[in-house]
mmCIF file of C-alpha atoms in Angstrom:
data_model
loop_
_atom_site.group_PDB
_atom_site.id
_atom_site.type_symbol
_atom_site.label_atom_id
_atom_site.label_comp_id
_atom_site.label_asym_id
_atom_site.label_seq_id
_atom_site.Cartn_x
_atom_site.Cartn_y
_atom_site.Cartn_z
ATOM 1 C CA MET A 7 32.532 -10.656 -13.559
ATOM 2 C CA SER A 8 31.118 -13.312 -15.863
ATOM 3 C CA LYS A 9 27.732 -14.057 -17.358
ATOM 4 C CA ASP A 10 27.669 -17.698 -16.048
ATOM 5 C CA ILE A 11 28.064 -16.140 -12.312
ATOM 6 C CA ILE A 12 25.238 -13.441 -12.870
ATOM 7 C CA ILE A 13 22.847 -16.083 -14.592
ATOM 8 C CA SER A 14 23.549 -18.655 -11.671
ATOM 9 C CA MET A 15 22.783 -15.984 -9.034
ATOM 10 C CA ILE A 16 19.765 -14.907 -10.623
ATOM 11 C CA GLU A 17 18.328 -18.598 -10.845
ATOM 12 C CA VAL A 18 19.026 -19.366 -7.487
ATOM 13 C CA GLY A 19 17.585 -16.251 -6.584
ATOM 14 C CA ARG A 20 14.646 -16.773 -8.317
ATOM 15 C CA VAL A 21 14.339 -20.627 -7.272
ATOM 16 C CA GLY A 22 14.720 -19.452 -3.628
ATOM 17 C CA LEU A 23 11.930 -16.660 -3.737
ATOM 18 C CA GLU A 24 9.619 -19.258 -5.786
ATOM 19 C CA ARG A 25 10.028 -21.736 -2.814
ATOM 20 C CA THR A 26 9.265 -19.302 -0.401
ATOM 21 C CA ALA A 27 6.443 -18.068 -1.980
ATOM 22 C CA LYS A 28 4.806 -21.308 -2.679
ATOM 23 C CA ALA A 29 5.191 -22.025 0.974
ATOM 24 C CA VAL A 30 2.739 -19.028 2.210
ATOM 25 C CA PRO A 31 -0.736 -20.152 2.848
ATOM 26 C CA GLU A 32 -3.570 -18.775 0.510
ATOM 27 C CA ASP A 33 -5.332 -16.709 3.482
ATOM 28 C CA LYS A 34 -1.817 -15.069 4.363
ATOM 29 C CA LEU A 35 -0.950 -13.870 0.740
ATOM 30 C CA ASN A 36 -2.647 -10.812 1.418
ATOM 31 C CA TRP A 37 -2.263 -10.318 5.035
ATOM 32 C CA LYS A 38 0.071 -7.885 6.451
ATOM 33 C CA PRO A 39 1.373 -7.002 9.993
ATOM 34 C CA LEU A 40 0.723 -3.088 9.510
ATOM 35 C CA ASP A 41 -1.781 -0.998 7.839
ATOM 36 C CA ASN A 42 0.726 0.430 5.887
ATOM 37 C CA GLY A 43 2.722 -2.791 5.098
ATOM 38 C CA ARG A 44 3.293 -4.628 2.159
ATOM 39 C CA THR A 45 1.593 -8.374 1.567
ATOM 40 C CA VAL A 46 3.410 -11.227 0.730
ATOM 41 C CA LEU A 47 1.800 -10.982 -2.763
ATOM 42 C CA ASP A 48 2.563 -7.406 -3.112
ATOM 43 C CA LEU A 49 6.370 -8.376 -3.085
ATOM 44 C CA LEU A 50 6.211 -11.549 -5.132
ATOM 45 C CA GLY A 51 4.936 -9.225 -7.672
ATOM 46 C CA ASP A 52 7.049 -6.295 -7.328
ATOM 47 C CA ALA A 53 10.341 -9.221 -7.512
ATOM 48 C CA ALA A 54 8.708 -10.591 -10.522
ATOM 49 C CA GLN A 55 8.687 -7.423 -12.535
ATOM 50 C CA ALA A 56 12.576 -6.458 -11.429
ATOM 51 C CA PRO A 57 13.917 -8.902 -14.273
ATOM 52 C CA ALA A 58 11.765 -7.013 -17.005
ATOM 53 C CA LEU A 59 13.610 -3.629 -15.838
ATOM 54 C CA CYS A 60 16.779 -5.333 -16.063
ATOM 55 C CA THR A 61 16.189 -6.536 -19.885
ATOM 56 C CA GLY A 62 14.864 -3.469 -20.654
ATOM 57 C CA MET A 63 18.085 -1.825 -19.917
ATOM 58 C CA LEU A 64 19.787 -4.669 -21.452
ATOM 59 C CA ARG A 65 17.909 -3.287 -24.728
ATOM 60 C CA GLY A 66 18.364 0.045 -24.177
ATOM 61 C CA ASN A 67 15.087 1.225 -22.848
ATOM 62 C CA ILE A 68 16.110 2.511 -19.443
ATOM 63 C CA GLN A 69 13.056 3.434 -17.523
ATOM 64 C CA TYR A 70 13.022 4.852 -13.881
ATOM 65 C CA GLY A 71 10.560 7.142 -11.787
ATOM 66 C CA PRO A 72 7.536 7.216 -9.708
ATOM 67 C CA GLU A 73 5.197 6.929 -12.538
ATOM 68 C CA LEU A 74 6.610 4.077 -13.860
ATOM 69 C CA PHE A 75 6.720 2.366 -10.139
ATOM 70 C CA LYS A 76 3.318 3.519 -9.744
ATOM 71 C CA ARG A 77 2.322 1.895 -12.863
ATOM 72 C CA MET A 78 4.031 -1.059 -12.043
ATOM 73 C CA ALA A 79 2.342 -1.089 -8.581
ATOM 74 C CA GLN A 80 -0.975 -0.995 -10.098
ATOM 75 C CA GLU A 81 -0.462 -3.886 -12.837
ATOM 76 C CA ARG A 82 0.570 -6.585 -10.374
ATOM 77 C CA ALA A 83 -2.185 -5.207 -7.827
ATOM 78 C CA THR A 84 -4.835 -7.890 -9.549
ATOM 79 C CA TRP A 85 -1.964 -10.825 -9.977
ATOM 80 C CA THR A 86 -2.908 -14.410 -8.144
ATOM 81 C CA ARG A 87 0.269 -15.613 -6.989
ATOM 82 C CA GLU A 88 0.423 -18.066 -9.656
ATOM 83 C CA GLU A 89 0.067 -15.427 -12.010
ATOM 84 C CA ALA A 90 3.013 -13.408 -10.331
ATOM 85 C CA LEU A 91 5.071 -16.596 -10.197
ATOM 86 C CA ASN A 92 4.379 -17.179 -14.058
ATOM 87 C CA HIS A 93 5.510 -13.293 -14.755
ATOM 88 C CA LEU A 94 8.492 -14.486 -12.336
ATOM 89 C CA ALA A 95 9.600 -17.069 -14.773
ATOM 90 C CA GLU A 96 8.834 -15.365 -17.928
ATOM 91 C CA ASN A 97 10.914 -12.200 -16.597
ATOM 92 C CA THR A 98 13.601 -14.066 -15.624
ATOM 93 C CA ARG A 99 13.649 -16.320 -18.854
ATOM 94 C CA GLN A 100 13.608 -13.167 -20.836
ATOM 95 C CA LEU A 101 16.308 -11.637 -18.642
ATOM 96 C CA ILE A 102 18.832 -14.876 -19.113
ATOM 97 C CA GLU A 103 18.340 -14.925 -22.867
ATOM 98 C CA GLU A 104 19.321 -11.204 -23.148
ATOM 99 C CA ILE A 105 22.332 -11.771 -20.957
ATOM 100 C CA LYS A 106 23.732 -14.484 -23.089
ATOM 101 C CA THR A 107 23.725 -12.008 -26.121
ATOM 102 C CA PHE A 108 25.468 -9.095 -24.027
ATOM 103 C CA PRO A 109 28.988 -8.629 -24.669
ATOM 104 C CA ASP A 110 31.362 -9.898 -22.128
ATOM 105 C CA GLU A 111 33.667 -7.220 -22.211
ATOM 106 C CA LYS A 112 30.804 -4.446 -21.592
ATOM 107 C CA LEU A 113 30.093 -6.312 -17.895
ATOM 108 C CA ASP A 114 32.929 -4.449 -16.343
ATOM 109 C CA GLU A 115 31.734 -0.952 -18.474
ATOM 110 C CA PRO A 116 30.291 1.823 -16.282
ATOM 111 C CA LEU A 117 26.845 2.647 -16.756
ATOM 112 C CA THR A 118 25.201 5.673 -15.094
ATOM 113 C CA LEU A 119 21.348 5.903 -14.164
ATOM 114 C CA PRO A 120 19.235 8.141 -12.425
ATOM 115 C CA MET A 121 18.533 6.162 -9.267
ATOM 116 C CA GLY A 122 19.646 7.936 -6.059
ATOM 117 C CA GLY A 123 20.499 10.805 -7.907
ATOM 118 C CA GLY A 124 22.706 9.209 -10.205
ATOM 119 C CA MET A 125 24.899 6.106 -9.646
ATOM 120 C CA THR A 126 27.432 4.856 -11.568
ATOM 121 C CA LEU A 127 28.367 1.046 -11.397
ATOM 122 C CA ALA A 128 29.392 -1.579 -13.733
ATOM 123 C CA TRP A 129 26.769 -3.284 -16.141
ATOM 124 C CA GLY A 130 26.990 -6.501 -14.638
ATOM 125 C CA VAL A 131 26.170 -4.953 -10.917
ATOM 126 C CA TRP A 132 23.242 -3.156 -12.570
ATOM 127 C CA ILE A 133 21.906 -6.457 -14.063
ATOM 128 C CA LEU A 134 22.229 -8.216 -10.709
ATOM 129 C CA MET A 135 19.430 -5.890 -9.475
ATOM 130 C CA ALA A 136 17.279 -8.489 -10.172
ATOM 131 C CA TYR A 137 19.199 -10.937 -7.842
ATOM 132 C CA ARG A 138 19.006 -8.215 -5.352
ATOM 133 C CA SER A 139 15.587 -7.775 -5.785
ATOM 134 C CA PHE A 140 14.874 -11.428 -5.498
ATOM 135 C CA MET A 141 16.765 -11.749 -2.245
ATOM 136 C CA SER A 142 15.580 -8.955 -0.188
ATOM 137 C CA ARG A 143 11.881 -9.829 -1.507
ATOM 138 C CA THR A 144 12.251 -13.483 -0.222
ATOM 139 C CA ALA A 145 13.773 -11.930 3.238
ATOM 140 C CA GLN A 146 10.564 -9.758 3.695
ATOM 141 C CA ILE A 147 8.671 -12.897 2.836
ATOM 142 C CA ASN A 148 10.689 -14.850 5.381
ATOM 143 C CA TYR A 149 10.060 -12.043 8.059
ATOM 144 C CA ILE A 150 6.034 -12.162 7.566
ATOM 145 C CA GLN A 151 5.965 -16.003 7.910
ATOM 146 C CA THR A 152 7.545 -15.552 11.006
ATOM 147 C CA LEU A 153 5.135 -12.921 12.158
ATOM 148 C CA TYR A 154 2.344 -15.578 11.653
ATOM 149 C CA GLY A 155 4.095 -18.025 13.100
ATOM 150 C CA ASP A 156 5.945 -20.045 10.245
ATOM 151 C CA PHE A 157 9.698 -20.551 11.421
ATOM 152 C CA GLU A 158 10.325 -23.283 8.768
ATOM 153 C CA SER A 159 12.854 -23.017 6.494
ATOM 154 C CA HIS A 160 11.741 -22.689 3.009
#
């Protein structure tokens, strides 16, 4: 696994998420199809926070757990689309800068984190969690778009 590929994937994911989120009309940003569903704005904010978690991990500050996720949800609850997009851009920029300084030889080294009761993956795979978040949230936003009648490819 190479840092260049990781960075490219993260950037492609960010650009796609940004493009998709910008295509949502203002009156649909806080719409949700079900009472307990998530809004586009919440999904975008969630994805915007993901790179910061990865950056923290690379800096040795591994955080995980219900209290963290509750705090993150409260933080993004007041964000506008523009604020979420700004956080997405800045958090991704910081993650990419951190990736560039990360030793190549460590990318394939295993790291065990508490997710799912304890998961061991290579550092490079953990770093790609930001990309995974971008792609999954983009897909969720795309689905919400179809529910209000937008079938365009954004």
